[in-house]
């Protein structure tokens, strides 16, 4: 396919550009439907006049429906998106980026979606769709999925859809709550994933972080022990990667600890562990839930979803030590990591 794409670029460069643009329009309509022309123009950085001409053509091809409520994708439009996904992926050079990033981060499997999730929520949703497609492909009946919190994991939950023949899968939070907005809590995300996948869920009602006294008390609670066993025995782990200082502030961390993180040059956070640029653990939060040792000792499939240019250093930092079977990221993060070799 790569050789064919290169020939097409030479013979029909305009055609490929038009295909990419119309594919992008269909993607945005799918994610934001029903959506009006003005909103679509703003979301794609195209002029409203240009969008009007393009959507008229897409409508004439029965790829979208246009009504007073806005534009929506038809079944044919959805089919076109699904069938073109791999082709557009290679046309935009994502396959080349993936190979380069695999070598840089020393990972076996990486999926990159076009764009920058810092600037467009649609890119984060595309990462969510990619994660859901992996689950649907590999998750078996009666398996358990553990998921962390955060806006990226919330996007995965938004993109979740019924598993059809795998309705008895269990979703659990990988850790307690950190006092952030409800939609970003691991409990909320696990429950939403379960409802949309037609599975079941269990919740973990513990705060994160915990004092030593609270930890010793809660770790003995039968309900906590039961859920913790489910979490540690999960088949899949879905998690994001946070910026160290941002995550510390969201946890209402003391000024002394934040100062320590700054002095130790903490860059990334995952599962309550804070890492510096070389991947060394510089601080650990006392928390009930999945620990990094659990993933090393158990045979879980770990999927990391993190993107945005702002997360590039955090992603590179985490993968100096963190385990993952698959990284799903975006173009902006990948290019920033590859362009900043001094930080790796």
PDB file of N, CA and C in Angstrom, residues 149-230:
ATOM      1  N   UNK A 149      -8.643   7.338  36.005  1.00  0.00           N
ATOM      2  CA  UNK A 149      -9.442   8.525  35.730  1.00  0.00           C
ATOM      3  C   UNK A 149      -8.747   9.468  34.758  1.00  0.00           C
ATOM      4  N   UNK A 150      -9.353  10.661  34.591  1.00  0.00           N
ATOM      5  CA  UNK A 150      -8.764  11.669  33.716  1.00  0.00           C
ATOM      6  C   UNK A 150      -9.591  11.936  32.477  1.00  0.00           C
ATOM      7  N   UNK A 151      -9.310  13.049  31.820  1.00  0.00           N
ATOM      8  CA  UNK A 151     -10.099  13.446  30.646  1.00  0.00           C
ATOM      9  C   UNK A 151      -9.905  12.515  29.456  1.00  0.00           C
ATOM     10  N   UNK A 152      -8.721  11.934  29.317  1.00  0.00           N
ATOM     11  CA  UNK A 152      -8.487  11.018  28.193  1.00  0.00           C
ATOM     12  C   UNK A 152      -9.273   9.733  28.368  1.00  0.00           C
ATOM     13  N   UNK A 153      -9.282   9.195  29.592  1.00  0.00           N
ATOM     14  CA  UNK A 153     -10.071   7.998  29.854  1.00  0.00           C
ATOM     15  C   UNK A 153     -11.570   8.299  29.734  1.00  0.00           C
ATOM     16  N   UNK A 154     -11.965   9.527  30.074  1.00  0.00           N
ATOM     17  CA  UNK A 154     -13.365   9.924  29.902  1.00  0.00           C
ATOM     18  C   UNK A 154     -13.735   9.914  28.423  1.00  0.00           C
ATOM     19  N   UNK A 155     -12.791  10.290  27.555  1.00  0.00           N
ATOM     20  CA  UNK A 155     -13.035  10.253  26.108  1.00  0.00           C
ATOM     21  C   UNK A 155     -13.189   8.821  25.614  1.00  0.00           C
ATOM     22  N   UNK A 156     -12.423   7.888  26.208  1.00  0.00           N
ATOM     23  CA  UNK A 156     -12.575   6.466  25.859  1.00  0.00           C
ATOM     24  C   UNK A 156     -13.981   6.010  26.230  1.00  0.00           C
ATOM     25  N   UNK A 157     -14.439   6.416  27.416  1.00  0.00           N
ATOM     26  CA  UNK A 157     -15.791   6.047  27.862  1.00  0.00           C
ATOM     27  C   UNK A 157     -16.848   6.614  26.928  1.00  0.00           C
ATOM     28  N   UNK A 158     -16.652   7.842  26.456  1.00  0.00           N
ATOM     29  CA  UNK A 158     -17.604   8.473  25.529  1.00  0.00           C
ATOM     30  C   UNK A 158     -17.732   7.676  24.235  1.00  0.00           C
ATOM     31  N   UNK A 159     -16.639   7.076  23.808  1.00  0.00           N
ATOM     32  CA  UNK A 159     -16.610   6.348  22.534  1.00  0.00           C
ATOM     33  C   UNK A 159     -17.018   4.881  22.668  1.00  0.00           C
ATOM     34  N   UNK A 160     -17.208   4.423  23.898  1.00  0.00           N
ATOM     35  CA  UNK A 160     -17.560   3.018  24.117  1.00  0.00           C
ATOM     36  C   UNK A 160     -18.936   2.709  23.532  1.00  0.00           C
ATOM     37  N   UNK A 161     -19.075   1.517  22.989  1.00  0.00           N
ATOM     38  CA  UNK A 161     -20.345   1.067  22.411  1.00  0.00           C
ATOM     39  C   UNK A 161     -20.546  -0.408  22.753  1.00  0.00           C
ATOM     40  N   UNK A 162     -21.743  -0.952  22.542  1.00  0.00           N
ATOM     41  CA  UNK A 162     -22.028  -2.339  22.937  1.00  0.00           C
ATOM     42  C   UNK A 162     -21.049  -3.356  22.368  1.00  0.00           C
ATOM     43  N   UNK A 163     -20.710  -4.344  23.184  1.00  0.00           N
ATOM     44  CA  UNK A 163     -19.798  -5.404  22.791  1.00  0.00           C
ATOM     45  C   UNK A 163     -20.523  -6.576  22.122  1.00  0.00           C
ATOM     46  N   UNK A 164     -21.836  -6.456  22.018  1.00  0.00           N
ATOM     47  CA  UNK A 164     -22.662  -7.482  21.386  1.00  0.00           C
ATOM     48  C   UNK A 164     -22.552  -8.818  22.115  1.00  0.00           C
ATOM     49  N   UNK A 165     -21.646  -9.696  21.692  1.00  0.00           N
ATOM     50  CA  UNK A 165     -21.571 -11.037  22.278  1.00  0.00           C
ATOM     51  C   UNK A 165     -20.685 -11.081  23.524  1.00  0.00           C
ATOM     52  N   UNK A 166     -20.241  -9.918  24.034  1.00  0.00           N
ATOM     53  CA  UNK A 166     -19.354  -9.889  25.199  1.00  0.00           C
ATOM     54  C   UNK A 166     -19.960  -9.014  26.284  1.00  0.00           C
ATOM     55  N   UNK A 167     -21.235  -9.227  26.569  1.00  0.00           N
ATOM     56  CA  UNK A 167     -21.942  -8.333  27.484  1.00  0.00           C
ATOM     57  C   UNK A 167     -21.638  -8.597  28.956  1.00  0.00           C
ATOM     58  N   UNK A 168     -20.937  -9.675  29.250  1.00  0.00           N
ATOM     59  CA  UNK A 168     -20.692 -10.008  30.650  1.00  0.00           C
ATOM     60  C   UNK A 168     -19.306  -9.574  31.120  1.00  0.00           C
ATOM     61  N   UNK A 169     -18.690  -8.617  30.443  1.00  0.00           N
ATOM     62  CA  UNK A 169     -17.394  -8.103  30.876  1.00  0.00           C
ATOM     63  C   UNK A 169     -17.591  -7.145  32.057  1.00  0.00           C
ATOM     64  N   UNK A 170     -16.604  -7.107  32.930  1.00  0.00           N
ATOM     65  CA  UNK A 170     -16.682  -6.312  34.154  1.00  0.00           C
ATOM     66  C   UNK A 170     -15.702  -5.146  34.080  1.00  0.00           C
ATOM     67  N   UNK A 171     -16.169  -3.943  34.440  1.00  0.00           N
ATOM     68  CA  UNK A 171     -15.324  -2.759  34.459  1.00  0.00           C
ATOM     69  C   UNK A 171     -15.158  -2.292  35.901  1.00  0.00           C
ATOM     70  N   UNK A 172     -13.906  -2.014  36.288  1.00  0.00           N
ATOM     71  CA  UNK A 172     -13.617  -1.571  37.653  1.00  0.00           C
ATOM     72  C   UNK A 172     -12.657  -0.384  37.607  1.00  0.00           C
ATOM     73  N   UNK A 173     -12.731   0.512  38.600  1.00  0.00           N
ATOM     74  CA  UNK A 173     -11.766   1.608  38.675  1.00  0.00           C
ATOM     75  C   UNK A 173     -10.420   1.066  39.143  1.00  0.00           C
ATOM     76  N   UNK A 174      -9.337   1.538  38.556  1.00  0.00           N
ATOM     77  CA  UNK A 174      -8.015   1.042  38.924  1.00  0.00           C
ATOM     78  C   UNK A 174      -7.533   1.636  40.238  1.00  0.00           C
ATOM     79  N   UNK A 175      -8.230   2.702  40.713  1.00  0.00           N
ATOM     80  CA  UNK A 175      -7.805   3.378  41.923  1.00  0.00           C
ATOM     81  C   UNK A 175      -8.946   4.205  42.483  1.00  0.00           C
ATOM     82  N   UNK A 176      -8.733   4.814  43.641  1.00  0.00           N
ATOM     83  CA  UNK A 176      -9.757   5.651  44.245  1.00  0.00           C
ATOM     84  C   UNK A 176      -9.865   7.000  43.564  1.00  0.00           C
ATOM     85  N   UNK A 177     -10.728   7.861  44.099  1.00  0.00           N
ATOM     86  CA  UNK A 177     -10.941   9.172  43.514  1.00  0.00           C
ATOM     87  C   UNK A 177      -9.965  10.195  44.048  1.00  0.00           C
ATOM     88  N   UNK A 178      -9.667  11.225  43.237  1.00  0.00           N
ATOM     89  CA  UNK A 178      -8.698  12.233  43.661  1.00  0.00           C
ATOM     90  C   UNK A 178      -9.356  13.597  43.874  1.00  0.00           C
ATOM     91  N   UNK A 179     -10.693  13.599  43.995  1.00  0.00           N
ATOM     92  CA  UNK A 179     -11.376  14.841  44.321  1.00  0.00           C
ATOM     93  C   UNK A 179     -11.564  15.788  43.159  1.00  0.00           C
ATOM     94  N   UNK A 180     -11.426  15.274  41.930  1.00  0.00           N
ATOM     95  CA  UNK A 180     -11.605  16.124  40.759  1.00  0.00           C
ATOM     96  C   UNK A 180     -13.063  16.090  40.314  1.00  0.00           C
ATOM     97  N   UNK A 181     -13.353  16.672  39.145  1.00  0.00           N
ATOM     98  CA  UNK A 181     -14.718  16.672  38.628  1.00  0.00           C
ATOM     99  C   UNK A 181     -15.227  15.236  38.478  1.00  0.00           C
ATOM    100  N   UNK A 182     -16.522  15.081  38.695  1.00  0.00           N
ATOM    101  CA  UNK A 182     -17.115  13.742  38.685  1.00  0.00           C
ATOM    102  C   UNK A 182     -16.843  12.981  37.395  1.00  0.00           C
ATOM    103  N   UNK A 183     -16.940  13.693  36.238  1.00  0.00           N
ATOM    104  CA  UNK A 183     -16.781  13.004  34.955  1.00  0.00           C
ATOM    105  C   UNK A 183     -15.370  12.465  34.736  1.00  0.00           C
ATOM    106  N   UNK A 184     -14.396  12.958  35.515  1.00  0.00           N
ATOM    107  CA  UNK A 184     -13.034  12.476  35.372  1.00  0.00           C
ATOM    108  C   UNK A 184     -12.629  11.437  36.396  1.00  0.00           C
ATOM    109  N   UNK A 185     -13.549  11.064  37.276  1.00  0.00           N
ATOM    110  CA  UNK A 185     -13.256  10.074  38.306  1.00  0.00           C
ATOM    111  C   UNK A 185     -13.239   8.661  37.720  1.00  0.00           C
ATOM    112  N   UNK A 186     -12.332   7.839  38.213  1.00  0.00           N
ATOM    113  CA  UNK A 186     -12.233   6.459  37.725  1.00  0.00           C
ATOM    114  C   UNK A 186     -13.536   5.698  37.943  1.00  0.00           C
ATOM    115  N   UNK A 187     -14.207   5.911  39.067  1.00  0.00           N
ATOM    116  CA  UNK A 187     -15.490   5.255  39.333  1.00  0.00           C
ATOM    117  C   UNK A 187     -16.518   5.603  38.266  1.00  0.00           C
ATOM    118  N   UNK A 188     -16.629   6.895  37.973  1.00  0.00           N
ATOM    119  CA  UNK A 188     -17.606   7.373  36.981  1.00  0.00           C
ATOM    120  C   UNK A 188     -17.304   6.802  35.606  1.00  0.00           C
ATOM    121  N   UNK A 189     -16.040   6.786  35.248  1.00  0.00           N
ATOM    122  CA  UNK A 189     -15.624   6.302  33.925  1.00  0.00           C
ATOM    123  C   UNK A 189     -15.879   4.804  33.785  1.00  0.00           C
ATOM    124  N   UNK A 190     -15.546   4.029  34.825  1.00  0.00           N
ATOM    125  CA  UNK A 190     -15.781   2.578  34.794  1.00  0.00           C
ATOM    126  C   UNK A 190     -17.266   2.275  34.644  1.00  0.00           C
ATOM    127  N   UNK A 191     -18.105   3.015  35.372  1.00  0.00           N
ATOM    128  CA  UNK A 191     -19.551   2.790  35.300  1.00  0.00           C
ATOM    129  C   UNK A 191     -20.093   3.142  33.918  1.00  0.00           C
ATOM    130  N   UNK A 192     -19.620   4.245  33.338  1.00  0.00           N
ATOM    131  CA  UNK A 192     -20.089   4.658  32.012  1.00  0.00           C
ATOM    132  C   UNK A 192     -19.666   3.652  30.948  1.00  0.00           C
ATOM    133  N   UNK A 193     -18.427   3.186  31.030  1.00  0.00           N
ATOM    134  CA  UNK A 193     -17.950   2.180  30.073  1.00  0.00           C
ATOM    135  C   UNK A 193     -18.826   0.932  30.137  1.00  0.00           C
ATOM    136  N   UNK A 194     -19.131   0.505  31.348  1.00  0.00           N
ATOM    137  CA  UNK A 194     -19.937  -0.706  31.520  1.00  0.00           C
ATOM    138  C   UNK A 194     -21.327  -0.527  30.926  1.00  0.00           C
ATOM    139  N   UNK A 195     -21.956   0.602  31.205  1.00  0.00           N
ATOM    140  CA  UNK A 195     -23.308   0.842  30.675  1.00  0.00           C
ATOM    141  C   UNK A 195     -23.314   0.849  29.155  1.00  0.00           C
ATOM    142  N   UNK A 196     -22.333   1.519  28.555  1.00  0.00           N
ATOM    143  CA  UNK A 196     -22.314   1.639  27.101  1.00  0.00           C
ATOM    144  C   UNK A 196     -21.849   0.363  26.412  1.00  0.00           C
ATOM    145  N   UNK A 197     -21.088  -0.467  27.133  1.00  0.00           N
ATOM    146  CA  UNK A 197     -20.640  -1.744  26.569  1.00  0.00           C
ATOM    147  C   UNK A 197     -21.596  -2.880  26.910  1.00  0.00           C
ATOM    148  N   UNK A 198     -22.656  -2.530  27.712  1.00  0.00           N
ATOM    149  CA  UNK A 198     -23.623  -3.527  28.181  1.00  0.00           C
ATOM    150  C   UNK A 198     -22.954  -4.601  29.034  1.00  0.00           C
ATOM    151  N   UNK A 199     -22.037  -4.115  29.872  1.00  0.00           N
ATOM    152  CA  UNK A 199     -21.365  -5.008  30.810  1.00  0.00           C
ATOM    153  C   UNK A 199     -21.793  -4.671  32.224  1.00  0.00           C
ATOM    154  N   UNK A 200     -20.973  -5.024  33.193  1.00  0.00           N
ATOM    155  CA  UNK A 200     -21.262  -4.729  34.597  1.00  0.00           C
ATOM    156  C   UNK A 200     -20.084  -3.985  35.192  1.00  0.00           C
ATOM    157  N   UNK A 201     -20.262  -3.467  36.402  1.00  0.00           N
ATOM    158  CA  UNK A 201     -19.175  -2.718  37.025  1.00  0.00           C
ATOM    159  C   UNK A 201     -19.233  -2.841  38.544  1.00  0.00           C
ATOM    160  N   UNK A 202     -18.085  -2.596  39.151  1.00  0.00           N
ATOM    161  CA  UNK A 202     -17.965  -2.475  40.600  1.00  0.00           C
ATOM    162  C   UNK A 202     -17.215  -1.183  40.882  1.00  0.00           C
ATOM    163  N   UNK A 203     -17.529  -0.536  41.991  1.00  0.00           N
ATOM    164  CA  UNK A 203     -16.915   0.742  42.318  1.00  0.00           C
ATOM    165  C   UNK A 203     -16.005   0.622  43.539  1.00  0.00           C
ATOM    166  N   UNK A 204     -15.086   1.549  43.642  1.00  0.00           N
ATOM    167  CA  UNK A 204     -14.138   1.580  44.753  1.00  0.00           C
ATOM    168  C   UNK A 204     -14.289   2.922  45.463  1.00  0.00           C
ATOM    169  N   UNK A 205     -14.927   2.902  46.625  1.00  0.00           N
ATOM    170  CA  UNK A 205     -15.211   4.143  47.338  1.00  0.00           C
ATOM    171  C   UNK A 205     -14.114   4.462  48.352  1.00  0.00           C
ATOM    172  N   UNK A 206     -12.966   4.875  47.833  1.00  0.00           N
ATOM    173  CA  UNK A 206     -11.873   5.322  48.702  1.00  0.00           C
ATOM    174  C   UNK A 206     -11.239   6.567  48.080  1.00  0.00           C
ATOM    175  N   UNK A 207     -10.771   7.500  48.922  1.00  0.00           N
ATOM    176  CA  UNK A 207     -10.101   8.687  48.391  1.00  0.00           C
ATOM    177  C   UNK A 207      -8.672   8.380  47.981  1.00  0.00           C
ATOM    178  N   UNK A 208      -8.086   9.265  47.204  1.00  0.00           N
ATOM    179  CA  UNK A 208      -6.714   9.112  46.735  1.00  0.00           C
ATOM    180  C   UNK A 208      -6.094  10.511  46.732  1.00  0.00           C
ATOM    181  N   UNK A 209      -5.087  10.781  47.560  1.00  0.00           N
ATOM    182  CA  UNK A 209      -4.336   9.847  48.396  1.00  0.00           C
ATOM    183  C   UNK A 209      -4.964   9.646  49.769  1.00  0.00           C
ATOM    184  N   UNK A 210      -4.341   8.762  50.569  1.00  0.00           N
ATOM    185  CA  UNK A 210      -4.811   8.434  51.912  1.00  0.00           C
ATOM    186  C   UNK A 210      -3.720   8.695  52.943  1.00  0.00           C
ATOM    187  N   UNK A 211      -4.134   9.050  54.150  1.00  0.00           N
ATOM    188  CA  UNK A 211      -3.176   9.147  55.253  1.00  0.00           C
ATOM    189  C   UNK A 211      -2.809   7.723  55.672  1.00  0.00           C
ATOM    190  N   UNK A 212      -1.733   7.586  56.427  1.00  0.00           N
ATOM    191  CA  UNK A 212      -1.298   6.262  56.882  1.00  0.00           C
ATOM    192  C   UNK A 212      -2.374   5.582  57.713  1.00  0.00           C
ATOM    193  N   UNK A 213      -3.001   6.355  58.605  1.00  0.00           N
ATOM    194  CA  UNK A 213      -4.044   5.793  59.474  1.00  0.00           C
ATOM    195  C   UNK A 213      -5.247   5.328  58.658  1.00  0.00           C
ATOM    196  N   UNK A 214      -5.697   6.175  57.734  1.00  0.00           N
ATOM    197  CA  UNK A 214      -6.859   5.828  56.897  1.00  0.00           C
ATOM    198  C   UNK A 214      -6.557   4.623  56.019  1.00  0.00           C
ATOM    199  N   UNK A 215      -5.339   4.582  55.491  1.00  0.00           N
ATOM    200  CA  UNK A 215      -4.945   3.460  54.631  1.00  0.00           C
ATOM    201  C   UNK A 215      -5.020   2.142  55.396  1.00  0.00           C
ATOM    202  N   UNK A 216      -4.460   2.108  56.600  1.00  0.00           N
ATOM    203  CA  UNK A 216      -4.435   0.875  57.399  1.00  0.00           C
ATOM    204  C   UNK A 216      -5.847   0.420  57.778  1.00  0.00           C
ATOM    205  N   UNK A 217      -6.746   1.392  57.936  1.00  0.00           N
ATOM    206  CA  UNK A 217      -8.127   1.059  58.285  1.00  0.00           C
ATOM    207  C   UNK A 217      -8.896   0.538  57.074  1.00  0.00           C
ATOM    208  N   UNK A 218      -8.809   1.263  55.965  1.00  0.00           N
ATOM    209  CA  UNK A 218      -9.624   0.931  54.790  1.00  0.00           C
ATOM    210  C   UNK A 218      -9.160  -0.324  54.079  1.00  0.00           C
ATOM    211  N   UNK A 219      -7.854  -0.611  54.154  1.00  0.00           N
ATOM    212  CA  UNK A 219      -7.343  -1.794  53.461  1.00  0.00           C
ATOM    213  C   UNK A 219      -7.859  -3.081  54.090  1.00  0.00           C
ATOM    214  N   UNK A 220      -8.438  -2.972  55.303  1.00  0.00           N
ATOM    215  CA  UNK A 220      -8.985  -4.147  55.988  1.00  0.00           C
ATOM    216  C   UNK A 220     -10.481  -4.319  55.752  1.00  0.00           C
ATOM    217  N   UNK A 221     -11.107  -3.334  55.116  1.00  0.00           N
ATOM    218  CA  UNK A 221     -12.542  -3.406  54.882  1.00  0.00           C
ATOM    219  C   UNK A 221     -12.863  -4.508  53.866  1.00  0.00           C
ATOM    220  N   UNK A 222     -13.800  -5.418  54.178  1.00  0.00           N
ATOM    221  CA  UNK A 222     -14.134  -6.522  53.262  1.00  0.00           C
ATOM    222  C   UNK A 222     -14.531  -6.051  51.864  1.00  0.00           C
ATOM    223  N   UNK A 223     -15.330  -4.971  51.789  1.00  0.00           N
ATOM    224  CA  UNK A 223     -15.779  -4.470  50.483  1.00  0.00           C
ATOM    225  C   UNK A 223     -14.603  -3.969  49.659  1.00  0.00           C
ATOM    226  N   UNK A 224     -13.648  -3.318  50.316  1.00  0.00           N
ATOM    227  CA  UNK A 224     -12.459  -2.805  49.624  1.00  0.00           C
ATOM    228  C   UNK A 224     -11.581  -3.967  49.175  1.00  0.00           C
ATOM    229  N   UNK A 225     -11.412  -4.953  50.030  1.00  0.00           N
ATOM    230  CA  UNK A 225     -10.602  -6.129  49.695  1.00  0.00           C
ATOM    231  C   UNK A 225     -11.168  -6.850  48.479  1.00  0.00           C
ATOM    232  N   UNK A 226     -12.498  -6.979  48.450  1.00  0.00           N
ATOM    233  CA  UNK A 226     -13.149  -7.681  47.341  1.00  0.00           C
ATOM    234  C   UNK A 226     -12.909  -6.979  46.013  1.00  0.00           C
ATOM    235  N   UNK A 227     -13.098  -5.654  45.982  1.00  0.00           N
ATOM    236  CA  UNK A 227     -12.901  -4.901  44.738  1.00  0.00           C
ATOM    237  C   UNK A 227     -11.425  -4.866  44.354  1.00  0.00           C
ATOM    238  N   UNK A 228     -10.555  -4.770  45.351  1.00  0.00           N
ATOM    239  CA  UNK A 228      -9.124  -4.733  45.076  1.00  0.00           C
ATOM    240  C   UNK A 228      -8.654  -6.021  44.405  1.00  0.00           C
ATOM    241  N   UNK A 229      -9.219  -7.154  44.807  1.00  0.00           N
ATOM    242  CA  UNK A 229      -8.882  -8.426  44.160  1.00  0.00           C
ATOM    243  C   UNK A 229      -9.307  -8.430  42.696  1.00  0.00           C
ATOM    244  N   UNK A 230     -10.475  -7.841  42.423  1.00  0.00           N
ATOM    245  CA  UNK A 230     -10.945  -7.744  41.032  1.00  0.00           C
ATOM    246  C   UNK A 230     -10.013  -6.866  40.205  1.00  0.00           C
TER     247      UNK A 230
END
